[in-house]
Amino acid sequence: MLSKIMTALRGKANETGQAVVDSQALRILDQEIRDSEHHLKQSKTELARLMGQRQLNSNKADTLEGKISELEKSAEAALDKGEEALAVEVAERMVAMQDELDAERNIVSEYDASIENLRGAIRNTENQLRQLKQQVSVVKATESAQKAQSAVAARHSGQNSAMGSAMESLERIRERQQLNSAQMQAAEQMAAEESGSSLDARLKAAGIGANDRKAEDVLARLKAKKNTPQA
């Protein structure tokens, strides 16, 4: 059981860590690009150092080559004068310098190989960085567009929610008004029943009881009286 709990905790920690990475993905990507640019700058500095050191060794080799040429001329001059022992000594010096020259030339060749490899790595890194920056620009543009769309969707959802709430409020007001109207009608009916006016109205409607006198009725009665012969 304890093992399962620990596994669950590790899984939760991994999910949390992944969520943090996902939420900060663009920021992490920008930092990784800056790190790559820093490493590229360091590589260029190292390239400049190698090229400088290579030039120093090349200059040294050129100097040795010049000295060997001078010694060769001196050896020839010694032979011309019959100074063979001196010519041998010069030749031995030339051999030592030639060994040193060969070593310098080998060092220069190694520098050339290292410089060429480093230049290739720098070119590849620059191309990759350029492509990566272009892709990041597209990703950022897409991210901005999606955020804008999300904001519009959220506002639209909020508007729909507000509209629905307003309709509910309007319906509640109508229901309350209808209830108030029904209550007032019921109160008026109860008041009429208590005063008897309701009963009188029903009798009148049935043609029972006193009728309302009208001017036409009075005039008709007077005309009838006038036309009646007097006894």
PDB file of C-alpha atoms in Angstrom:
ATOM      1  CA  MET A   1       0.000   0.000   0.000  1.00  0.00           C
ATOM      2  CA  LEU A   2       2.809   2.416   0.931  1.00  0.00           C
ATOM      3  CA  SER A   3       4.527   1.667  -2.366  1.00  0.00           C
ATOM      4  CA  LYS A   4       1.356   2.524  -4.287  1.00  0.00           C
ATOM      5  CA  ILE A   5       0.979   5.769  -2.340  1.00  0.00           C
ATOM      6  CA  MET A   6       4.575   6.741  -3.144  1.00  0.00           C
ATOM      7  CA  THR A   7       4.002   5.862  -6.806  1.00  0.00           C
ATOM      8  CA  ALA A   8       0.856   8.006  -6.839  1.00  0.00           C
ATOM      9  CA  LEU A   9       2.745  10.902  -5.268  1.00  0.00           C
ATOM     10  CA  ARG A  10       5.508  10.611  -7.856  1.00  0.00           C
ATOM     11  CA  GLY A  11       2.899  10.529 -10.604  1.00  0.00           C
ATOM     12  CA  LYS A  12       1.231  13.625  -9.181  1.00  0.00           C
ATOM     13  CA  ALA A  13       4.566  15.428  -8.938  1.00  0.00           C
ATOM     14  CA  ASN A  14       5.353  14.482 -12.539  1.00  0.00           C
ATOM     15  CA  GLU A  15       1.949  15.757 -13.707  1.00  0.00           C
ATOM     16  CA  THR A  16       2.440  18.995 -11.782  1.00  0.00           C
ATOM     17  CA  GLY A  17       5.919  19.437 -13.210  1.00  0.00           C
ATOM     18  CA  GLN A  18       4.664  18.769 -16.726  1.00  0.00           C
ATOM     19  CA  ALA A  19       1.822  21.254 -16.227  1.00  0.00           C
ATOM     20  CA  VAL A  20       4.324  23.909 -15.157  1.00  0.00           C
ATOM     21  CA  VAL A  21       6.508  23.155 -18.181  1.00  0.00           C
ATOM     22  CA  ASP A  22       3.493  23.353 -20.517  1.00  0.00           C
ATOM     23  CA  SER A  23       2.306  26.663 -19.048  1.00  0.00           C
ATOM     24  CA  GLN A  24       5.783  28.171 -19.413  1.00  0.00           C
ATOM     25  CA  ALA A  25       6.652  26.490 -22.720  1.00  0.00           C
ATOM     26  CA  LEU A  26       7.296  29.677 -24.696  1.00  0.00           C
ATOM     27  CA  ARG A  27       9.310  31.237 -21.903  1.00  0.00           C
ATOM     28  CA  ILE A  28      11.411  28.071 -21.598  1.00  0.00           C
ATOM     29  CA  LEU A  29      11.860  27.999 -25.378  1.00  0.00           C
ATOM     30  CA  ASP A  30      13.052  31.613 -25.424  1.00  0.00           C
ATOM     31  CA  GLN A  31      15.560  30.851 -22.677  1.00  0.00           C
ATOM     32  CA  GLU A  32      16.793  27.767 -24.534  1.00  0.00           C
ATOM     33  CA  ILE A  33      17.341  29.904 -27.622  1.00  0.00           C
ATOM     34  CA  ARG A  34      19.277  32.442 -25.561  1.00  0.00           C
ATOM     35  CA  ASP A  35      21.390  29.605 -24.147  1.00  0.00           C
ATOM     36  CA  SER A  36      22.090  28.345 -27.668  1.00  0.00           C
ATOM     37  CA  GLU A  37      23.059  31.837 -28.776  1.00  0.00           C
ATOM     38  CA  HIS A  38      25.407  32.103 -25.793  1.00  0.00           C
ATOM     39  CA  HIS A  39      27.027  28.776 -26.678  1.00  0.00           C
ATOM     40  CA  LEU A  40      27.319  29.898 -30.294  1.00  0.00           C
ATOM     41  CA  LYS A  41      29.064  33.064 -29.156  1.00  0.00           C
ATOM     42  CA  GLN A  42      31.466  30.983 -27.075  1.00  0.00           C
ATOM     43  CA  SER A  43      32.159  28.772 -30.108  1.00  0.00           C
ATOM     44  CA  LYS A  44      32.975  31.814 -32.205  1.00  0.00           C
ATOM     45  CA  THR A  45      35.320  33.067 -29.489  1.00  0.00           C
ATOM     46  CA  GLU A  46      37.029  29.669 -29.443  1.00  0.00           C
ATOM     47  CA  LEU A  47      37.256  29.757 -33.243  1.00  0.00           C
ATOM     48  CA  ALA A  48      38.963  33.133 -33.104  1.00  0.00           C
ATOM     49  CA  ARG A  49      41.410  31.779 -30.499  1.00  0.00           C
ATOM     50  CA  LEU A  50      42.232  28.738 -32.630  1.00  0.00           C
ATOM     51  CA  MET A  51      42.721  30.875 -35.706  1.00  0.00           C
ATOM     52  CA  GLY A  52      45.010  33.182 -33.770  1.00  0.00           C
ATOM     53  CA  GLN A  53      47.055  30.300 -32.385  1.00  0.00           C
ATOM     54  CA  ARG A  54      47.196  28.689 -35.806  1.00  0.00           C
ATOM     55  CA  GLN A  55      48.575  31.934 -37.254  1.00  0.00           C
ATOM     56  CA  LEU A  56      51.262  32.080 -34.592  1.00  0.00           C
ATOM     57  CA  ASN A  57      52.414  28.540 -35.395  1.00  0.00           C
ATOM     58  CA  SER A  58      52.239  29.239 -39.102  1.00  0.00           C
ATOM     59  CA  ASN A  59      54.409  32.334 -38.629  1.00  0.00           C
ATOM     60  CA  LYS A  60      56.859  30.286 -36.588  1.00  0.00           C
ATOM     61  CA  ALA A  61      56.985  27.674 -39.327  1.00  0.00           C
ATOM     62  CA  ASP A  62      57.576  30.357 -41.946  1.00  0.00           C
ATOM     63  CA  THR A  63      60.416  31.754 -39.828  1.00  0.00           C
ATOM     64  CA  LEU A  64      62.004  28.316 -39.478  1.00  0.00           C
ATOM     65  CA  GLU A  65      61.669  27.738 -43.184  1.00  0.00           C
ATOM     66  CA  GLY A  66      63.445  31.036 -43.854  1.00  0.00           C
ATOM     67  CA  LYS A  67      66.265  30.164 -41.457  1.00  0.00           C
ATOM     68  CA  ILE A  68      66.695  26.740 -43.071  1.00  0.00           C
ATOM     69  CA  SER A  69      67.012  28.416 -46.457  1.00  0.00           C
ATOM     70  CA  GLU A  70      69.709  30.720 -45.065  1.00  0.00           C
ATOM     71  CA  LEU A  71      71.552  27.786 -43.469  1.00  0.00           C
ATOM     72  CA  GLU A  72      71.419  25.911 -46.746  1.00  0.00           C
ATOM     73  CA  LYS A  73      73.110  28.841 -48.456  1.00  0.00           C
ATOM     74  CA  SER A  74      75.707  28.960 -45.672  1.00  0.00           C
ATOM     75  CA  ALA A  75      76.402  25.218 -46.063  1.00  0.00           C
ATOM     76  CA  GLU A  76      76.900  25.669 -49.801  1.00  0.00           C
ATOM     77  CA  ALA A  77      79.272  28.565 -49.199  1.00  0.00           C
ATOM     78  CA  ALA A  78      81.266  26.481 -46.690  1.00  0.00           C
ATOM     79  CA  LEU A  79      81.581  23.654 -49.205  1.00  0.00           C
ATOM     80  CA  ASP A  80      82.688  26.102 -51.862  1.00  0.00           C
ATOM     81  CA  LYS A  81      85.505  27.212 -49.550  1.00  0.00           C
ATOM     82  CA  GLY A  82      86.450  23.664 -48.657  1.00  0.00           C
ATOM     83  CA  GLU A  83      85.144  24.002 -45.080  1.00  0.00           C
ATOM     84  CA  GLU A  84      83.495  20.601 -45.033  1.00  0.00           C
ATOM     85  CA  ALA A  85      83.449  20.312 -41.238  1.00  0.00           C
ATOM     86  CA  LEU A  86      81.694  23.640 -41.001  1.00  0.00           C
ATOM     87  CA  ALA A  87      79.280  22.539 -43.719  1.00  0.00           C
ATOM     88  CA  VAL A  88      78.459  19.370 -41.728  1.00  0.00           C
ATOM     89  CA  GLU A  89      77.745  21.429 -38.600  1.00  0.00           C
ATOM     90  CA  VAL A  90      75.440  23.665 -40.599  1.00  0.00           C
ATOM     91  CA  ALA A  91      73.716  20.612 -42.073  1.00  0.00           C
ATOM     92  CA  GLU A  92      73.132  19.189 -38.593  1.00  0.00           C
ATOM     93  CA  ARG A  93      71.589  22.477 -37.564  1.00  0.00           C
ATOM     94  CA  MET A  94      69.397  22.369 -40.647  1.00  0.00           C
ATOM     95  CA  VAL A  95      68.195  18.852 -39.746  1.00  0.00           C
ATOM     96  CA  ALA A  96      67.213  19.975 -36.240  1.00  0.00           C
ATOM     97  CA  MET A  97      65.372  22.983 -37.625  1.00  0.00           C
ATOM     98  CA  GLN A  98      63.674  20.825 -40.242  1.00  0.00           C
ATOM     99  CA  ASP A  99      62.367  18.530 -37.499  1.00  0.00           C
ATOM    100  CA  GLU A 100      61.073  21.574 -35.655  1.00  0.00           C
ATOM    101  CA  LEU A 101      59.534  22.912 -38.882  1.00  0.00           C
ATOM    102  CA  ASP A 102      57.788  19.609 -39.541  1.00  0.00           C
ATOM    103  CA  ALA A 103      56.359  19.669 -36.003  1.00  0.00           C
ATOM    104  CA  GLU A 104      55.060  23.212 -36.514  1.00  0.00           C
ATOM    105  CA  ARG A 105      53.550  22.282 -39.873  1.00  0.00           C
ATOM    106  CA  ASN A 106      51.800  19.322 -38.244  1.00  0.00           C
ATOM    107  CA  ILE A 107      50.430  21.607 -35.524  1.00  0.00           C
ATOM    108  CA  VAL A 108      49.191  24.045 -38.168  1.00  0.00           C
ATOM    109  CA  SER A 109      47.489  21.170 -40.015  1.00  0.00           C
ATOM    110  CA  GLU A 110      45.761  20.074 -36.798  1.00  0.00           C
ATOM    111  CA  TYR A 111      44.622  23.634 -36.197  1.00  0.00           C
ATOM    112  CA  ASP A 112      43.295  23.789 -39.759  1.00  0.00           C
ATOM    113  CA  ALA A 113      41.254  20.624 -39.215  1.00  0.00           C
ATOM    114  CA  SER A 114      39.899  21.870 -35.872  1.00  0.00           C
ATOM    115  CA  ILE A 115      39.070  25.261 -37.338  1.00  0.00           C
ATOM    116  CA  GLU A 116      37.244  23.713 -40.279  1.00  0.00           C
ATOM    117  CA  ASN A 117      35.229  21.415 -37.996  1.00  0.00           C
ATOM    118  CA  LEU A 118      34.342  24.269 -35.672  1.00  0.00           C
ATOM    119  CA  ARG A 119      33.350  26.483 -38.583  1.00  0.00           C
ATOM    120  CA  GLY A 120      31.052  23.737 -39.864  1.00  0.00           C
ATOM    121  CA  ALA A 121      29.488  23.327 -36.415  1.00  0.00           C
ATOM    122  CA  ILE A 122      28.973  27.082 -36.158  1.00  0.00           C
ATOM    123  CA  ARG A 123      27.329  27.237 -39.594  1.00  0.00           C
ATOM    124  CA  ASN A 124      24.994  24.372 -38.699  1.00  0.00           C
ATOM    125  CA  THR A 125      24.125  25.961 -35.367  1.00  0.00           C
ATOM    126  CA  GLU A 126      23.436  29.329 -37.014  1.00  0.00           C
ATOM    127  CA  ASN A 127      21.163  27.682 -39.592  1.00  0.00           C
ATOM    128  CA  GLN A 128      19.324  25.727 -36.915  1.00  0.00           C
ATOM    129  CA  LEU A 129      18.922  28.834 -34.775  1.00  0.00           C
ATOM    130  CA  ARG A 130      17.612  30.831 -37.721  1.00  0.00           C
ATOM    131  CA  GLN A 131      15.066  28.138 -38.558  1.00  0.00           C
ATOM    132  CA  LEU A 132      14.136  27.738 -34.911  1.00  0.00           C
ATOM    133  CA  LYS A 133      13.542  31.470 -34.512  1.00  0.00           C
ATOM    134  CA  GLN A 134      11.329  31.469 -37.589  1.00  0.00           C
ATOM    135  CA  GLN A 135       9.314  28.556 -36.225  1.00  0.00           C
ATOM    136  CA  VAL A 136       9.078  30.217 -32.811  1.00  0.00           C
ATOM    137  CA  SER A 137       7.734  33.357 -34.481  1.00  0.00           C
ATOM    138  CA  VAL A 138       5.016  31.256 -36.107  1.00  0.00           C
ATOM    139  CA  VAL A 139       4.255  29.506 -32.809  1.00  0.00           C
ATOM    140  CA  LYS A 140       4.011  32.826 -30.976  1.00  0.00           C
ATOM    141  CA  ALA A 141       1.720  34.235 -33.644  1.00  0.00           C
ATOM    142  CA  THR A 142      -0.479  31.139 -33.394  1.00  0.00           C
ATOM    143  CA  GLU A 143      -0.457  31.404 -29.594  1.00  0.00           C
ATOM    144  CA  SER A 144      -1.544  35.049 -29.761  1.00  0.00           C
ATOM    145  CA  ALA A 145      -4.295  34.226 -32.252  1.00  0.00           C
ATOM    146  CA  GLN A 146      -5.576  31.368 -30.092  1.00  0.00           C
ATOM    147  CA  LYS A 147      -5.571  33.586 -26.997  1.00  0.00           C
ATOM    148  CA  ALA A 148      -7.545  36.205 -28.891  1.00  0.00           C
ATOM    149  CA  GLN A 149     -10.026  33.584 -30.090  1.00  0.00           C
ATOM    150  CA  SER A 150     -10.311  32.241 -26.560  1.00  0.00           C
ATOM    151  CA  ALA A 151     -10.983  35.722 -25.227  1.00  0.00           C
ATOM    152  CA  VAL A 152     -13.668  36.301 -27.857  1.00  0.00           C
ATOM    153  CA  ALA A 153     -15.247  32.936 -27.059  1.00  0.00           C
ATOM    154  CA  ALA A 154     -15.156  33.728 -23.344  1.00  0.00           C
ATOM    155  CA  ARG A 155     -16.783  37.126 -23.923  1.00  0.00           C
ATOM    156  CA  HIS A 156     -19.406  35.553 -26.159  1.00  0.00           C
ATOM    157  CA  SER A 157     -20.094  32.920 -23.533  1.00  0.00           C
ATOM    158  CA  GLY A 158     -20.339  35.626 -20.881  1.00  0.00           C
ATOM    159  CA  GLN A 159     -22.728  37.617 -23.070  1.00  0.00           C
ATOM    160  CA  ASN A 160     -24.913  34.551 -23.596  1.00  0.00           C
ATOM    161  CA  SER A 161     -24.877  33.884 -19.877  1.00  0.00           C
ATOM    162  CA  ALA A 162     -25.790  37.508 -19.121  1.00  0.00           C
ATOM    163  CA  MET A 163     -28.554  37.420 -21.752  1.00  0.00           C
ATOM    164  CA  GLY A 164     -29.966  34.232 -20.302  1.00  0.00           C
ATOM    165  CA  SER A 165     -29.881  35.719 -16.807  1.00  0.00           C
ATOM    166  CA  ALA A 166     -31.661  38.856 -18.066  1.00  0.00           C
ATOM    167  CA  MET A 167     -34.411  36.755 -19.684  1.00  0.00           C
ATOM    168  CA  GLU A 168     -34.878  34.833 -16.455  1.00  0.00           C
ATOM    169  CA  SER A 169     -35.141  38.103 -14.517  1.00  0.00           C
ATOM    170  CA  LEU A 170     -37.719  39.445 -17.012  1.00  0.00           C
ATOM    171  CA  GLU A 171     -39.794  36.276 -16.716  1.00  0.00           C
ATOM    172  CA  ARG A 172     -39.729  36.508 -12.916  1.00  0.00           C
ATOM    173  CA  ILE A 173     -40.930  40.131 -13.102  1.00  0.00           C
ATOM    174  CA  ARG A 174     -43.792  39.149 -15.424  1.00  0.00           C
ATOM    175  CA  GLU A 175     -44.822  36.301 -13.136  1.00  0.00           C
ATOM    176  CA  ARG A 176     -44.793  38.646 -10.140  1.00  0.00           C
ATOM    177  CA  GLN A 177     -46.898  41.212 -11.994  1.00  0.00           C
ATOM    178  CA  GLN A 178     -49.410  38.545 -13.036  1.00  0.00           C
ATOM    179  CA  LEU A 179     -49.610  37.338  -9.442  1.00  0.00           C
ATOM    180  CA  ASN A 180     -50.135  40.910  -8.180  1.00  0.00           C
ATOM    181  CA  SER A 181     -52.882  41.476 -10.775  1.00  0.00           C
ATOM    182  CA  ALA A 182     -54.637  38.245  -9.788  1.00  0.00           C
ATOM    183  CA  GLN A 183     -54.404  39.179  -6.111  1.00  0.00           C
ATOM    184  CA  MET A 184     -55.900  42.648  -6.760  1.00  0.00           C
ATOM    185  CA  GLN A 185     -58.779  41.156  -8.780  1.00  0.00           C
ATOM    186  CA  ALA A 186     -59.473  38.681  -5.993  1.00  0.00           C
ATOM    187  CA  ALA A 187     -59.452  41.497  -3.431  1.00  0.00           C
ATOM    188  CA  GLU A 188     -61.888  43.558  -5.537  1.00  0.00           C
ATOM    189  CA  GLN A 189     -64.210  40.558  -5.876  1.00  0.00           C
ATOM    190  CA  MET A 190     -64.124  39.908  -2.132  1.00  0.00           C
ATOM    191  CA  ALA A 191     -64.894  43.592  -1.419  1.00  0.00           C
ATOM    192  CA  ALA A 192     -67.828  43.545  -3.866  1.00  0.00           C
ATOM    193  CA  GLU A 193     -69.292  40.424  -2.267  1.00  0.00           C
ATOM    194  CA  GLU A 194     -69.008  41.949   1.179  1.00  0.00           C
ATOM    195  CA  SER A 195     -70.831  45.176   0.095  1.00  0.00           C
ATOM    196  CA  GLY A 196     -73.619  43.367  -1.807  1.00  0.00           C
ATOM    197  CA  SER A 197     -72.822  45.125  -5.077  1.00  0.00           C
ATOM    198  CA  SER A 198     -71.848  41.865  -6.586  1.00  0.00           C
ATOM    199  CA  LEU A 199     -75.290  40.366  -5.866  1.00  0.00           C
ATOM    200  CA  ASP A 200     -77.059  43.438  -7.293  1.00  0.00           C
ATOM    201  CA  ALA A 201     -75.010  43.187 -10.430  1.00  0.00           C
ATOM    202  CA  ARG A 202     -75.915  39.544 -10.904  1.00  0.00           C
ATOM    203  CA  LEU A 203     -79.661  40.291 -10.313  1.00  0.00           C
ATOM    204  CA  LYS A 204     -79.561  43.132 -12.809  1.00  0.00           C
ATOM    205  CA  ALA A 205     -77.882  40.919 -15.332  1.00  0.00           C
ATOM    206  CA  ALA A 206     -80.706  38.391 -14.826  1.00  0.00           C
ATOM    207  CA  GLY A 207     -83.391  41.119 -15.311  1.00  0.00           C
ATOM    208  CA  ILE A 208     -84.495  40.909 -11.725  1.00  0.00           C
ATOM    209  CA  GLY A 209     -85.118  43.923  -9.510  1.00  0.00           C
ATOM    210  CA  ALA A 210     -85.072  47.626 -10.248  1.00  0.00           C
ATOM    211  CA  ASN A 211     -83.823  48.756 -13.596  1.00  0.00           C
ATOM    212  CA  ASP A 212     -81.890  51.853 -14.163  1.00  0.00           C
ATOM    213  CA  ARG A 213     -84.046  54.687 -15.298  1.00  0.00           C
ATOM    214  CA  LYS A 214     -83.138  56.155 -18.595  1.00  0.00           C
ATOM    215  CA  ALA A 215     -84.168  59.460 -20.202  1.00  0.00           C
ATOM    216  CA  GLU A 216     -85.709  57.598 -23.139  1.00  0.00           C
ATOM    217  CA  ASP A 217     -87.965  55.617 -20.797  1.00  0.00           C
ATOM    218  CA  VAL A 218     -89.198  58.768 -19.056  1.00  0.00           C
ATOM    219  CA  LEU A 219     -89.893  60.514 -22.364  1.00  0.00           C
ATOM    220  CA  ALA A 220     -91.813  57.503 -23.677  1.00  0.00           C
ATOM    221  CA  ARG A 221     -93.927  57.417 -20.533  1.00  0.00           C
ATOM    222  CA  LEU A 222     -94.795  61.108 -20.847  1.00  0.00           C
ATOM    223  CA  LYS A 223     -95.770  60.741 -24.498  1.00  0.00           C
ATOM    224  CA  ALA A 224     -97.967  57.810 -23.653  1.00  0.00           C
ATOM    225  CA  LYS A 225     -99.675  59.783 -20.897  1.00  0.00           C
ATOM    226  CA  LYS A 226    -100.286  62.714 -23.193  1.00  0.00           C
ATOM    227  CA  ASN A 227    -101.850  60.574 -25.883  1.00  0.00           C
ATOM    228  CA  THR A 228    -104.160  58.856 -23.473  1.00  0.00           C
ATOM    229  CA  PRO A 229    -107.740  60.348 -23.758  1.00  0.00           C
ATOM    230  CA  GLN A 230    -108.980  62.126 -20.630  1.00  0.00           C
ATOM    231  CA  ALA A 231    -112.209  60.616 -19.097  1.00  0.00           C
TER     232      ALA A 231
END
